[in-house]
Short mmCIF file of C-alpha atoms in Angstrom, two decimals:
data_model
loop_
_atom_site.label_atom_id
_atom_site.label_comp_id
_atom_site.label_asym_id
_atom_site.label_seq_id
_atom_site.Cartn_x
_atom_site.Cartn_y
_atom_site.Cartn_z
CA UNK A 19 -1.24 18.80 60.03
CA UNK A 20 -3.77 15.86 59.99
CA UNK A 21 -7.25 15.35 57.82
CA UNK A 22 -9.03 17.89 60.28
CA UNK A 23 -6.40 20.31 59.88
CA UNK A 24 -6.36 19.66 56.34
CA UNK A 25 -10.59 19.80 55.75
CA UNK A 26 -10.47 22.89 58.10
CA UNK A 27 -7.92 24.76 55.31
CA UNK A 28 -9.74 23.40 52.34
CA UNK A 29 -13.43 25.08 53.84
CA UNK A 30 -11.23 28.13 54.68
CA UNK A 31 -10.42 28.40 50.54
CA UNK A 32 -14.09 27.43 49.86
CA UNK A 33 -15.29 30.29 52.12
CA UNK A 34 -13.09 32.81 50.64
CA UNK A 35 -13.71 32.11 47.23
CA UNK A 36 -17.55 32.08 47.89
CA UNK A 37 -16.95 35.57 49.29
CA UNK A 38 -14.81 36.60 46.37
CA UNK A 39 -17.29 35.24 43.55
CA UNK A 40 -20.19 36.65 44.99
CA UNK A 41 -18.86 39.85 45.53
CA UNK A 42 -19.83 39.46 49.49
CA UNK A 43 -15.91 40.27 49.91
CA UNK A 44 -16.77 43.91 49.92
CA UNK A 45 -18.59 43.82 53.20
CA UNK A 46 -15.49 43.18 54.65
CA UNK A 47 -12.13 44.59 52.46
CA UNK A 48 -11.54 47.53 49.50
CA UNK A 49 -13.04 46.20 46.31
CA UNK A 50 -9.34 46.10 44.81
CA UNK A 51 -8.38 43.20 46.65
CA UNK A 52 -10.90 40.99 45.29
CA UNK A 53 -8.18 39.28 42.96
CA UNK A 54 -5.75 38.63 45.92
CA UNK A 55 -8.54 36.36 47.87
CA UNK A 56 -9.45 34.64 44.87
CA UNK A 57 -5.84 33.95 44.52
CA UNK A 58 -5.32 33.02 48.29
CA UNK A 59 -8.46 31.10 48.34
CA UNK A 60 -6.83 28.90 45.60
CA UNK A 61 -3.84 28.40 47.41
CA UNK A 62 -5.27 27.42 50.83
CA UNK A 63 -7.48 24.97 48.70
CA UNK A 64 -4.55 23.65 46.85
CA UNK A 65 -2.65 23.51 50.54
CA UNK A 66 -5.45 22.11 52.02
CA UNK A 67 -6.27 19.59 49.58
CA UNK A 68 -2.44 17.88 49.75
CA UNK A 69 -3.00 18.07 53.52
CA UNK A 70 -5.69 15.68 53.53
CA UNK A 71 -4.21 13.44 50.35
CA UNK A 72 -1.14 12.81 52.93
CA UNK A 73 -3.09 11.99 55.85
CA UNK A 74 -5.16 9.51 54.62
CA UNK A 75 -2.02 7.86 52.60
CA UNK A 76 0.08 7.79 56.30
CA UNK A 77 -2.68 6.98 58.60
CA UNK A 78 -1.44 4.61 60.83
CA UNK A 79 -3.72 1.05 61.59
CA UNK A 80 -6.06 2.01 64.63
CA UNK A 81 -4.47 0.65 68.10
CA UNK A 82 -6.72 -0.57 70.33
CA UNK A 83 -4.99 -0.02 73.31
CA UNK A 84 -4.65 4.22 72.51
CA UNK A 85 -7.76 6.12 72.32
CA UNK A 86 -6.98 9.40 70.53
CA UNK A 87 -10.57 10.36 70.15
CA UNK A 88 -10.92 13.34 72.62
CA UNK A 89 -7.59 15.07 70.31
CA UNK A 90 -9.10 13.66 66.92
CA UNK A 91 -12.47 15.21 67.96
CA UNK A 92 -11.43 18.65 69.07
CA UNK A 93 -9.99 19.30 65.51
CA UNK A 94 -13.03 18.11 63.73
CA UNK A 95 -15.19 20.43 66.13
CA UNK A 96 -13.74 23.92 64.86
CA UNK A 97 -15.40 22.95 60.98
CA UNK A 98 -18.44 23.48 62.67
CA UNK A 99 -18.07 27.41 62.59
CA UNK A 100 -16.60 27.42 59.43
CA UNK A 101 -19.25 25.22 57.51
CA UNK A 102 -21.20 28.06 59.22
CA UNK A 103 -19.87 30.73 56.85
CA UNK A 104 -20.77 28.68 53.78
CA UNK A 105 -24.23 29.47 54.45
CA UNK A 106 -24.13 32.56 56.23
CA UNK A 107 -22.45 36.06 55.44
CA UNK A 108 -22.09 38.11 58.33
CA UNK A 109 -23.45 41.52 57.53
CA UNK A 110 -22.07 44.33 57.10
CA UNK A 111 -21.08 47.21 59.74
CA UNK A 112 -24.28 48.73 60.79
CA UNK A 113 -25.30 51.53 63.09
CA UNK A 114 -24.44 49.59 66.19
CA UNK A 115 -21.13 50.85 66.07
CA UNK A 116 -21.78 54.40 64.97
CA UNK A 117 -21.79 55.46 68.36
CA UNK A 118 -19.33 52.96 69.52
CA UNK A 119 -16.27 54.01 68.23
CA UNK A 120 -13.92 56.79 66.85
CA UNK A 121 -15.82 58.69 63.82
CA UNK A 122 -14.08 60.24 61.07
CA UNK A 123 -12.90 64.30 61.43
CA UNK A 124 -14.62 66.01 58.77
CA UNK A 125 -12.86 68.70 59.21
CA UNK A 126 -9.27 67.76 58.97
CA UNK A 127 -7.59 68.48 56.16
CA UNK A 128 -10.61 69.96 54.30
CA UNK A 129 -9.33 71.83 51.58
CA UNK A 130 -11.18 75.42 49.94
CA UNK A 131 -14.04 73.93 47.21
CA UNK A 132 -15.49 76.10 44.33
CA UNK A 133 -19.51 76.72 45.05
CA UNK A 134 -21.79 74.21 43.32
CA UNK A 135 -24.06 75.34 41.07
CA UNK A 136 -27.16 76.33 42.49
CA UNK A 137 -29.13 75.01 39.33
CA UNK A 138 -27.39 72.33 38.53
CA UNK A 139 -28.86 69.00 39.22
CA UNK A 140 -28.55 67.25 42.21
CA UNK A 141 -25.40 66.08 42.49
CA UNK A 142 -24.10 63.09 44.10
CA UNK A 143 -21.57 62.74 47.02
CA UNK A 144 -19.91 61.41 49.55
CA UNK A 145 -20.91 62.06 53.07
CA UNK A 146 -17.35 62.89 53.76
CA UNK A 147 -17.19 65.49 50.93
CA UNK A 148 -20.20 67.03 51.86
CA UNK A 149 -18.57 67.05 55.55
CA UNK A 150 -15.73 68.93 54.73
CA UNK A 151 -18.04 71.36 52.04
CA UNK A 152 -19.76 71.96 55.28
CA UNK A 153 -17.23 73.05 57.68
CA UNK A 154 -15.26 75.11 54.37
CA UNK A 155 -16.14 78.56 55.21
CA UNK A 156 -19.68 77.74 56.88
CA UNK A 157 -20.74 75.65 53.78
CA UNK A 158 -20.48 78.58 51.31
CA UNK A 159 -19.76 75.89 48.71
CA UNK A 160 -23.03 74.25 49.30
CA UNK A 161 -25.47 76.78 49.32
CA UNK A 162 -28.60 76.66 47.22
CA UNK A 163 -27.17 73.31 45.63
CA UNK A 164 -29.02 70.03 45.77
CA UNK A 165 -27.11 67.48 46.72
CA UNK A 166 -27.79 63.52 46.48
CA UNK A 167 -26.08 61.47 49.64
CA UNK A 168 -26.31 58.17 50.22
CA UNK A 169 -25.61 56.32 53.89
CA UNK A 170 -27.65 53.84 56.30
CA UNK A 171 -29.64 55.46 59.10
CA UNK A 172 -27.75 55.69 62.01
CA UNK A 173 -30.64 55.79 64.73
CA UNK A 174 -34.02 58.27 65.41
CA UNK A 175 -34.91 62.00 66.08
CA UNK A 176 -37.92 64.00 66.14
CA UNK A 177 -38.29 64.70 62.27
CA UNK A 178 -34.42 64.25 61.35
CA UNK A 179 -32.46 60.97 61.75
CA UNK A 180 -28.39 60.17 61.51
CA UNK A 181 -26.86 59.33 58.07
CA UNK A 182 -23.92 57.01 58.16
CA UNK A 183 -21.14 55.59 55.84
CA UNK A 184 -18.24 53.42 56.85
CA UNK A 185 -14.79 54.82 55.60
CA UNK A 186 -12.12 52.38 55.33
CA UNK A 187 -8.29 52.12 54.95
CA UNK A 188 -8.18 48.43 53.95
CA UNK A 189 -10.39 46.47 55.93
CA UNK A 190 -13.59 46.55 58.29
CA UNK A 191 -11.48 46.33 61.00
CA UNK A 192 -10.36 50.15 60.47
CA UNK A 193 -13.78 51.64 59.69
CA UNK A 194 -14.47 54.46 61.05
CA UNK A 195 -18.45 56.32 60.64
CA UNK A 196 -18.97 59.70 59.00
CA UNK A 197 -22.30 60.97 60.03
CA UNK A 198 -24.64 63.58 59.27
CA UNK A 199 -28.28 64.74 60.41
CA UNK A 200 -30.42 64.56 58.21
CA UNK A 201 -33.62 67.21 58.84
CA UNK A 202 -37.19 67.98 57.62
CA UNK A 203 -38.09 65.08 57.21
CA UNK A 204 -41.62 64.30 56.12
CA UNK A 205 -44.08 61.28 57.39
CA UNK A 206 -42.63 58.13 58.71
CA UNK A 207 -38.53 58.24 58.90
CA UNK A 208 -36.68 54.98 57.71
CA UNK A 209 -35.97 52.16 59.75
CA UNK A 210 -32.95 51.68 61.75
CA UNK A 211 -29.73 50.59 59.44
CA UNK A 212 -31.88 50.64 56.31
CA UNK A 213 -30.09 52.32 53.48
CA UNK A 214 -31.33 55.43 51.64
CA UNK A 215 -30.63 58.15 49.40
CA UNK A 216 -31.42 61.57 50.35
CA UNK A 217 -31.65 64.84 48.23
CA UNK A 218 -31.30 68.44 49.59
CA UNK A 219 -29.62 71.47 50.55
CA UNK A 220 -27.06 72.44 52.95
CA UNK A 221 -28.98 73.63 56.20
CA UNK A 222 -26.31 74.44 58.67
CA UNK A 223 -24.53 72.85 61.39
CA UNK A 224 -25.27 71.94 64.71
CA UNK A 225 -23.27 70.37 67.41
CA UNK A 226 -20.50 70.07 64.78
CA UNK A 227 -22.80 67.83 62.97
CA UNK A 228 -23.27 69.38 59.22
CA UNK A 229 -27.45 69.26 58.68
CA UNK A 230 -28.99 68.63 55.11
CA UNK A 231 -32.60 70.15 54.84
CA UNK A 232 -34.28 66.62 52.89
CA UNK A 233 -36.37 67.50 49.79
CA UNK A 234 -36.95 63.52 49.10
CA UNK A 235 -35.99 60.12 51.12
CA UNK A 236 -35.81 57.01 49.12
CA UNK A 237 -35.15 53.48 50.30
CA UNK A 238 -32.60 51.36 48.40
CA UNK A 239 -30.70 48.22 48.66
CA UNK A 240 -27.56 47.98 50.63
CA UNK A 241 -25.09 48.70 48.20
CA UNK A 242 -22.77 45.96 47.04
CA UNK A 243 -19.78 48.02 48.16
CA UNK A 244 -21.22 49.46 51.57
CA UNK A 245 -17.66 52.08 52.51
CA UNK A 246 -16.68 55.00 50.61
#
């Protein structure tokens, strides 16, 4: 490996450990692993900086007569996406691929749930729990219980919009959507991919998509870990 090869690993580490210390990681991998990329970043770095150490102390005395500038120049072309990532995050999954790809089967697996209680506060969720509340028995567990989900909207109806939330095994290469409709809503509906948090009741489902009745839509900040 020469000094591109060498600078190319050692922006690699810095790109990872950017991720890692800034939490930005999450966009992309569980939480949990958050200590292994710090730890790999280090070692890339480390490999990356002995890389470039031994290439300068071997480099040869420039022969006139040999022009190695088209190979030399090739290598020192891929930093330029990678110094890219220094600046720029890519974001996270957003409703683009909602529709794009396999979703999540709410109803696999769902197991029976005790009822909420119908005066207890609102209580908060996944989407995929309240999923699999919703196809238990018709919802029976749901009814008359406020519930408090939180997802990115997914794209537009006539007074209702999609909810979304990434699930994911290990990485965002595996993420599938859950998605729910979200109904009743009031005044102007939330942008596209902005994040909310909605609080309601159990209204039914149609087109095996379970439907919660809104009592209040707020707009929040993407959360630092996006998946549930």
């Amino acid at each position: 490996m020469n000094a591109a090869g060498g600078t190319i690993s050692l922006l690699v580490g810095a790109v990872l450990m950017r991720l890692t210390v800034t939490g930005t990681y999450r966009r992309y991998v569980r939480g949990g692993m958050g200590p292994w990329l710090a730890a790999a970043a280090v070692a890339v770095i480390v490999i990356g900086i002995v890389t470039v150490a031994r290439a300068i102390r071997s480099t040869p005395p420039i022969d006139p007569d040999r022009s190695h500038g088209a190979h030399v120049g090739a290598g020192w072309l891929l930093l330029a996406p990678i110094s890219a990532l220094l600046l720029v995050a890519p974001p996270t999954l957003g409703s683009f691929g909602v529709d794009r790809g396999a979703t999540v089967d709410i109803r696999a697996g769902a197991a029976v749930f005790d009822p909420l209680p119908a005066d207890a506060p609102a209580r908060p969720m996944t989407l995929l729990e309240f999923g699999q509340r919703s196809f238990d028995r018709d919802g029976t567990s749901l009814r008359g219980a406020s519930v408090l989900l939180t997802g990115f909207v997914a794209g537009t109806g006539e007074g209702s919009f999609p909810l979304a939330r990434y699930q994911i095994a290990c990485c965002a290469a595996d993420a599938t959507p859950v998605v729910i409709r979200i109904v009743g809503v009031a005044g102007d509906r939330p942008a596209r991919d902005q994040w909310v948090t909605v609080t309601g009741t159990f209204a039914g489902i149609v087109d095996d998509v379970p439907e919660l009745a809104a009592t209040s839509v707020v707009e929040i900040p993407a959360p630092e870990d996006p998946y549930e």
